[in-house]
DNA sequence: TTGTAAGCGTTATCAC
DNA sequence: GTGATAACGCTTACAA
């Protein structure tokens, strides 16, 4: 059990002053090659590491990122892990630690982390349209990145998937392949209720863009999760209009499988008799039966962008373009569920 | 943006010395009712919170728990969230923060957290039989709790599910309901390869206990995940012996659904023609079709136990029994997949 | 019951 | 280029 050493121990061993040790570590002052090597050797020998608390106290920076994770609520519990993992890796790459706070603490969690100077910046996942944390976050003395776009961002930095653009490229694809009608199989009611923001961003853009391209678009919503609801929605979609080339647009990744299954059981083979474009991760699209043409919504892209802007705020010496509300674009991957042009 | 106040500000406002403020907060010294109220009022008024770094520096305790999470690897990505959530809640209940470290950092992560005095205790999830982190952990100046039992625990505190006991009660149930042969549908090969510990604990105990009760037990292993493998294993199980009452024991929760489905498609109704006892969470058992009699393996129970011992180590004033290697018992819940006694 | 003051281990401002 | 030394904001003897 290596008794923890201090920078004084290192200084003594290297035969220099304690402050020199500090300067070697921070690099805030030119050090002669020779003494630097001696100090580094001493550090190595003692396996010395700086005391985080002392460092934070003296430097006014904790080198910690606070992450507010929405546990508990049922939705998409699996997609969150890669997100967190990505955040952690990015923090680590900048020699920062990651402090995890569960969202059920609400605004008080934000105040605690800031008040105790526990972190230099925060990321709040799953921001809802009307989120009581946003107003609190805006008053904090540390930068905050929101994942999701609230109705009033208060000048905070937001990162989210670009749902409007996602809708557009999905419809572009269906248009380019000669479809003349599109059925949008919407989201479950409780999601729509909770944070209509991304839902409405998608649906509004879809309607607008379909209109622009002169394609008929019907929105079928809400569509609950589960086989029965999906089947009913599929029936409704297929009844919509007669003949022609029909494309189904499925923005809720949890419904993709059920929709495909419902089509199959009705004798409509996706990619031959009808088209399906899903909004989901590439992994999910690939695993679907059959592999479904999708507009990718990768949380990793979002976390990446979030951490970029975070460290852009934390290390202002850089020259990269300043961020604002960052919408991560989706991209379309063609698989087997869109009919080729006639 | 509330400019952060210090305890001196509080002291000034309350008209007391700075140390008195500290004593009010720590409670390490009797304070007169009157001044205590004045101080508390001042704290409230300034929304004062102690600087975590300064506190850690002076008190030699960071009030942070380090958690090493095994991301990345594919297995059971969904079960980890409740675990982490539970840890976080428990930490919070003791006014501690949670620092997240991804396991891919390996032993260096342990050394960093300890060397920088970033946390007062650590929890390492998913310990494998031969885990290079264990030896390092044993040398650290902070207590470490292992989730899982390595081949050489080095005196560290371990918490895990009691797989041996789980096997026993499962077999007890099948025995009590008049089964005369049991097929154990084992784990996928790569799991067995990586950390045979829990696998072998289960299988060994099962064999031993079946032997003791005089029931024929056949182990079918490995059984990969997925429908095909499960179906093959089911066929093999049903071929095992002729007639009589057969019970299937499924210790890999990922295979439960597939096994039930395979039985159904062979015209064997679980609970009527054949019995199934699964090892999985209650939620999963309840959601199965049909609801499956299960031996519960709740990660929450493990995290709970881990945090209990952790804070028992951190706050030694208590009188609770000292922990060692803690094996959390499973319990059986009867549902619809075990045939009633003849 | 309360106040004074000495650390805790850094960073950063002076001097030299 | 390097060494003293004063913060940083708290906890905790030691006095009173």
PDB file of N, CA, C and O in Angstrom, chain A residues 51-86:
ATOM      1  N   UNK A  51      -2.668  15.432  -5.620  1.00  0.00           N
ATOM      2  CA  UNK A  51      -3.908  15.351  -4.848  1.00  0.00           C
ATOM      3  C   UNK A  51      -4.984  16.193  -5.543  1.00  0.00           C
ATOM      4  O   UNK A  51      -4.837  17.408  -5.684  1.00  0.00           O
ATOM      5  N   UNK A  52      -6.051  15.531  -5.953  1.00  0.00           N
ATOM      6  CA  UNK A  52      -7.075  16.216  -6.742  1.00  0.00           C
ATOM      7  C   UNK A  52      -7.725  17.355  -5.965  1.00  0.00           C
ATOM      8  O   UNK A  52      -8.001  18.424  -6.521  1.00  0.00           O
ATOM      9  N   UNK A  53      -7.961  17.142  -4.705  1.00  0.00           N
ATOM     10  CA  UNK A  53      -8.626  18.161  -3.900  1.00  0.00           C
ATOM     11  C   UNK A  53      -7.761  19.402  -3.763  1.00  0.00           C
ATOM     12  O   UNK A  53      -8.236  20.531  -3.984  1.00  0.00           O
ATOM     13  N   UNK A  54      -6.519  19.203  -3.440  1.00  0.00           N
ATOM     14  CA  UNK A  54      -5.604  20.334  -3.288  1.00  0.00           C
ATOM     15  C   UNK A  54      -5.485  21.083  -4.602  1.00  0.00           C
ATOM     16  O   UNK A  54      -5.487  22.321  -4.642  1.00  0.00           O
ATOM     17  N   UNK A  55      -5.399  20.317  -5.640  1.00  0.00           N
ATOM     18  CA  UNK A  55      -5.274  20.917  -6.953  1.00  0.00           C
ATOM     19  C   UNK A  55      -6.499  21.772  -7.275  1.00  0.00           C
ATOM     20  O   UNK A  55      -6.387  22.901  -7.761  1.00  0.00           O
ATOM     21  N   UNK A  56      -7.653  21.207  -6.999  1.00  0.00           N
ATOM     22  CA  UNK A  56      -8.892  21.921  -7.276  1.00  0.00           C
ATOM     23  C   UNK A  56      -8.969  23.195  -6.448  1.00  0.00           C
ATOM     24  O   UNK A  56      -9.393  24.247  -6.929  1.00  0.00           O
ATOM     25  N   UNK A  57      -8.528  23.083  -5.216  1.00  0.00           N
ATOM     26  CA  UNK A  57      -8.588  24.234  -4.314  1.00  0.00           C
ATOM     27  C   UNK A  57      -7.697  25.358  -4.826  1.00  0.00           C
ATOM     28  O   UNK A  57      -8.103  26.517  -4.906  1.00  0.00           O
ATOM     29  N   UNK A  58      -6.504  24.997  -5.202  1.00  0.00           N
ATOM     30  CA  UNK A  58      -5.549  26.024  -5.615  1.00  0.00           C
ATOM     31  C   UNK A  58      -5.830  26.553  -7.016  1.00  0.00           C
ATOM     32  O   UNK A  58      -5.606  27.730  -7.293  1.00  0.00           O
ATOM     33  N   UNK A  59      -6.296  25.689  -7.874  1.00  0.00           N
ATOM     34  CA  UNK A  59      -6.423  26.095  -9.274  1.00  0.00           C
ATOM     35  C   UNK A  59      -7.826  26.518  -9.666  1.00  0.00           C
ATOM     36  O   UNK A  59      -8.054  26.951 -10.790  1.00  0.00           O
ATOM     37  N   UNK A  60      -8.753  26.351  -8.772  1.00  0.00           N
ATOM     38  CA  UNK A  60     -10.150  26.703  -9.057  1.00  0.00           C
ATOM     39  C   UNK A  60     -10.767  25.834 -10.138  1.00  0.00           C
ATOM     40  O   UNK A  60     -11.737  26.240 -10.764  1.00  0.00           O
ATOM     41  N   UNK A  61     -10.162  24.694 -10.404  1.00  0.00           N
ATOM     42  CA  UNK A  61     -10.747  23.804 -11.411  1.00  0.00           C
ATOM     43  C   UNK A  61     -10.643  22.378 -10.918  1.00  0.00           C
ATOM     44  O   UNK A  61      -9.576  21.913 -10.527  1.00  0.00           O
ATOM     45  N   UNK A  62     -11.756  21.689 -10.962  1.00  0.00           N
ATOM     46  CA  UNK A  62     -11.777  20.339 -10.404  1.00  0.00           C
ATOM     47  C   UNK A  62     -11.357  19.277 -11.414  1.00  0.00           C
ATOM     48  O   UNK A  62     -11.052  18.153 -11.062  1.00  0.00           O
ATOM     49  N   UNK A  63     -11.370  19.649 -12.645  1.00  0.00           N
ATOM     50  CA  UNK A  63     -11.106  18.670 -13.716  1.00  0.00           C
ATOM     51  C   UNK A  63     -12.082  17.499 -13.642  1.00  0.00           C
ATOM     52  O   UNK A  63     -11.698  16.329 -13.751  1.00  0.00           O
ATOM     53  N   UNK A  64     -13.322  17.850 -13.399  1.00  0.00           N
ATOM     54  CA  UNK A  64     -14.383  16.845 -13.343  1.00  0.00           C
ATOM     55  C   UNK A  64     -15.556  17.323 -14.203  1.00  0.00           C
ATOM     56  O   UNK A  64     -15.862  18.514 -14.203  1.00  0.00           O
ATOM     57  N   UNK A  65     -16.146  16.400 -14.911  1.00  0.00           N
ATOM     58  CA  UNK A  65     -17.356  16.699 -15.678  1.00  0.00           C
ATOM     59  C   UNK A  65     -18.533  16.015 -14.997  1.00  0.00           C
ATOM     60  O   UNK A  65     -18.455  14.832 -14.676  1.00  0.00           O
ATOM     61  N   UNK A  66     -19.572  16.750 -14.755  1.00  0.00           N
ATOM     62  CA  UNK A  66     -20.770  16.167 -14.141  1.00  0.00           C
ATOM     63  C   UNK A  66     -21.753  15.726 -15.210  1.00  0.00           C
ATOM     64  O   UNK A  66     -22.047  16.485 -16.131  1.00  0.00           O
ATOM     65  N   UNK A  67     -22.222  14.499 -15.095  1.00  0.00           N
ATOM     66  CA  UNK A  67     -23.170  13.985 -16.087  1.00  0.00           C
ATOM     67  C   UNK A  67     -24.481  13.598 -15.415  1.00  0.00           C
ATOM     68  O   UNK A  67     -24.504  12.794 -14.480  1.00  0.00           O
ATOM     69  N   UNK A  68     -25.554  14.173 -15.890  1.00  0.00           N
ATOM     70  CA  UNK A  68     -26.874  13.875 -15.332  1.00  0.00           C
ATOM     71  C   UNK A  68     -27.574  12.858 -16.208  1.00  0.00           C
ATOM     72  O   UNK A  68     -27.948  13.152 -17.333  1.00  0.00           O
ATOM     73  N   UNK A  69     -27.757  11.673 -15.665  1.00  0.00           N
ATOM     74  CA  UNK A  69     -28.280  10.558 -16.443  1.00  0.00           C
ATOM     75  C   UNK A  69     -29.717  10.255 -16.064  1.00  0.00           C
ATOM     76  O   UNK A  69     -30.044  10.145 -14.893  1.00  0.00           O
ATOM     77  N   UNK A  70     -30.578  10.117 -17.038  1.00  0.00           N
ATOM     78  CA  UNK A  70     -31.984   9.829 -16.781  1.00  0.00           C
ATOM     79  C   UNK A  70     -32.214   8.349 -16.581  1.00  0.00           C
ATOM     80  O   UNK A  70     -32.598   7.650 -17.503  1.00  0.00           O
ATOM     81  N   UNK A  71     -31.956   7.870 -15.385  1.00  0.00           N
ATOM     82  CA  UNK A  71     -32.255   6.468 -15.108  1.00  0.00           C
ATOM     83  C   UNK A  71     -33.747   6.302 -14.882  1.00  0.00           C
ATOM     84  O   UNK A  71     -34.532   7.206 -15.062  1.00  0.00           O
ATOM     85  N   UNK A  72     -34.065   5.140 -14.400  1.00  0.00           N
ATOM     86  CA  UNK A  72     -35.409   4.926 -13.888  1.00  0.00           C
ATOM     87  C   UNK A  72     -36.489   4.846 -14.935  1.00  0.00           C
ATOM     88  O   UNK A  72     -37.113   3.809 -15.092  1.00  0.00           O
ATOM     89  N   UNK A  73     -36.688   5.916 -15.673  1.00  0.00           N
ATOM     90  CA  UNK A  73     -37.758   5.877 -16.649  1.00  0.00           C
ATOM     91  C   UNK A  73     -37.480   4.794 -17.677  1.00  0.00           C
ATOM     92  O   UNK A  73     -36.352   4.528 -18.050  1.00  0.00           O
ATOM     93  N   UNK A  74     -38.547   4.155 -18.100  1.00  0.00           N
ATOM     94  CA  UNK A  74     -38.389   2.961 -18.905  1.00  0.00           C
ATOM     95  C   UNK A  74     -37.732   3.150 -20.263  1.00  0.00           C
ATOM     96  O   UNK A  74     -37.032   2.268 -20.738  1.00  0.00           O
ATOM     97  N   UNK A  75     -37.886   4.294 -20.879  1.00  0.00           N
ATOM     98  CA  UNK A  75     -37.586   4.372 -22.301  1.00  0.00           C
ATOM     99  C   UNK A  75     -36.121   4.241 -22.678  1.00  0.00           C
ATOM    100  O   UNK A  75     -35.261   4.908 -22.132  1.00  0.00           O
ATOM    101  N   UNK A  76     -35.853   3.359 -23.567  1.00  0.00           N
ATOM    102  CA  UNK A  76     -34.534   3.177 -24.161  1.00  0.00           C
ATOM    103  C   UNK A  76     -33.420   3.050 -23.126  1.00  0.00           C
ATOM    104  O   UNK A  76     -32.466   3.804 -23.098  1.00  0.00           O
ATOM    105  N   UNK A  77     -33.569   2.081 -22.265  1.00  0.00           N
ATOM    106  CA  UNK A  77     -32.553   1.900 -21.229  1.00  0.00           C
ATOM    107  C   UNK A  77     -31.251   1.395 -21.812  1.00  0.00           C
ATOM    108  O   UNK A  77     -30.189   1.618 -21.261  1.00  0.00           O
ATOM    109  N   UNK A  78     -31.297   0.737 -22.953  1.00  0.00           N
ATOM    110  CA  UNK A  78     -30.087   0.145 -23.506  1.00  0.00           C
ATOM    111  C   UNK A  78     -29.245   1.147 -24.285  1.00  0.00           C
ATOM    112  O   UNK A  78     -28.031   1.098 -24.254  1.00  0.00           O
ATOM    113  N   UNK A  79     -29.895   2.097 -24.918  1.00  0.00           N
ATOM    114  CA  UNK A  79     -29.155   3.045 -25.733  1.00  0.00           C
ATOM    115  C   UNK A  79     -28.273   3.977 -24.923  1.00  0.00           C
ATOM    116  O   UNK A  79     -27.400   4.628 -25.469  1.00  0.00           O
ATOM    117  N   UNK A  80     -28.489   4.040 -23.640  1.00  0.00           N
ATOM    118  CA  UNK A  80     -27.764   5.018 -22.833  1.00  0.00           C
ATOM    119  C   UNK A  80     -26.335   4.622 -22.524  1.00  0.00           C
ATOM    120  O   UNK A  80     -25.478   5.474 -22.325  1.00  0.00           O
ATOM    121  N   UNK A  81     -26.078   3.347 -22.462  1.00  0.00           N
ATOM    122  CA  UNK A  81     -24.743   2.891 -22.099  1.00  0.00           C
ATOM    123  C   UNK A  81     -23.674   3.382 -23.065  1.00  0.00           C
ATOM    124  O   UNK A  81     -22.664   3.953 -22.625  1.00  0.00           O
ATOM    125  N   UNK A  82     -23.855   3.188 -24.350  1.00  0.00           N
ATOM    126  CA  UNK A  82     -22.832   3.679 -25.275  1.00  0.00           C
ATOM    127  C   UNK A  82     -22.629   5.175 -25.139  1.00  0.00           C
ATOM    128  O   UNK A  82     -21.515   5.667 -25.243  1.00  0.00           O
ATOM    129  N   UNK A  83     -23.697   5.853 -24.878  1.00  0.00           N
ATOM    130  CA  UNK A  83     -23.611   7.298 -24.686  1.00  0.00           C
ATOM    131  C   UNK A  83     -22.690   7.625 -23.518  1.00  0.00           C
ATOM    132  O   UNK A  83     -21.727   8.381 -23.637  1.00  0.00           O
ATOM    133  N   UNK A  84     -22.989   7.047 -22.394  1.00  0.00           N
ATOM    134  CA  UNK A  84     -22.185   7.299 -21.198  1.00  0.00           C
ATOM    135  C   UNK A  84     -20.740   6.880 -21.425  1.00  0.00           C
ATOM    136  O   UNK A  84     -19.799   7.570 -21.044  1.00  0.00           O
ATOM    137  N   UNK A  85     -20.601   5.753 -22.056  1.00  0.00           N
ATOM    138  CA  UNK A  85     -19.257   5.255 -22.321  1.00  0.00           C
ATOM    139  C   UNK A  85     -18.455   6.257 -23.138  1.00  0.00           C
ATOM    140  O   UNK A  85     -17.292   6.533 -22.842  1.00  0.00           O
ATOM    141  N   UNK A  86     -19.109   6.813 -24.129  1.00  0.00           N
ATOM    142  CA  UNK A  86     -18.447   7.773 -24.986  1.00  0.00           C
ATOM    143  C   UNK A  86     -18.041   9.025 -24.224  1.00  0.00           C
ATOM    144  O   UNK A  86     -16.937   9.535 -24.363  1.00  0.00           O
TER     145      UNK A  86
END
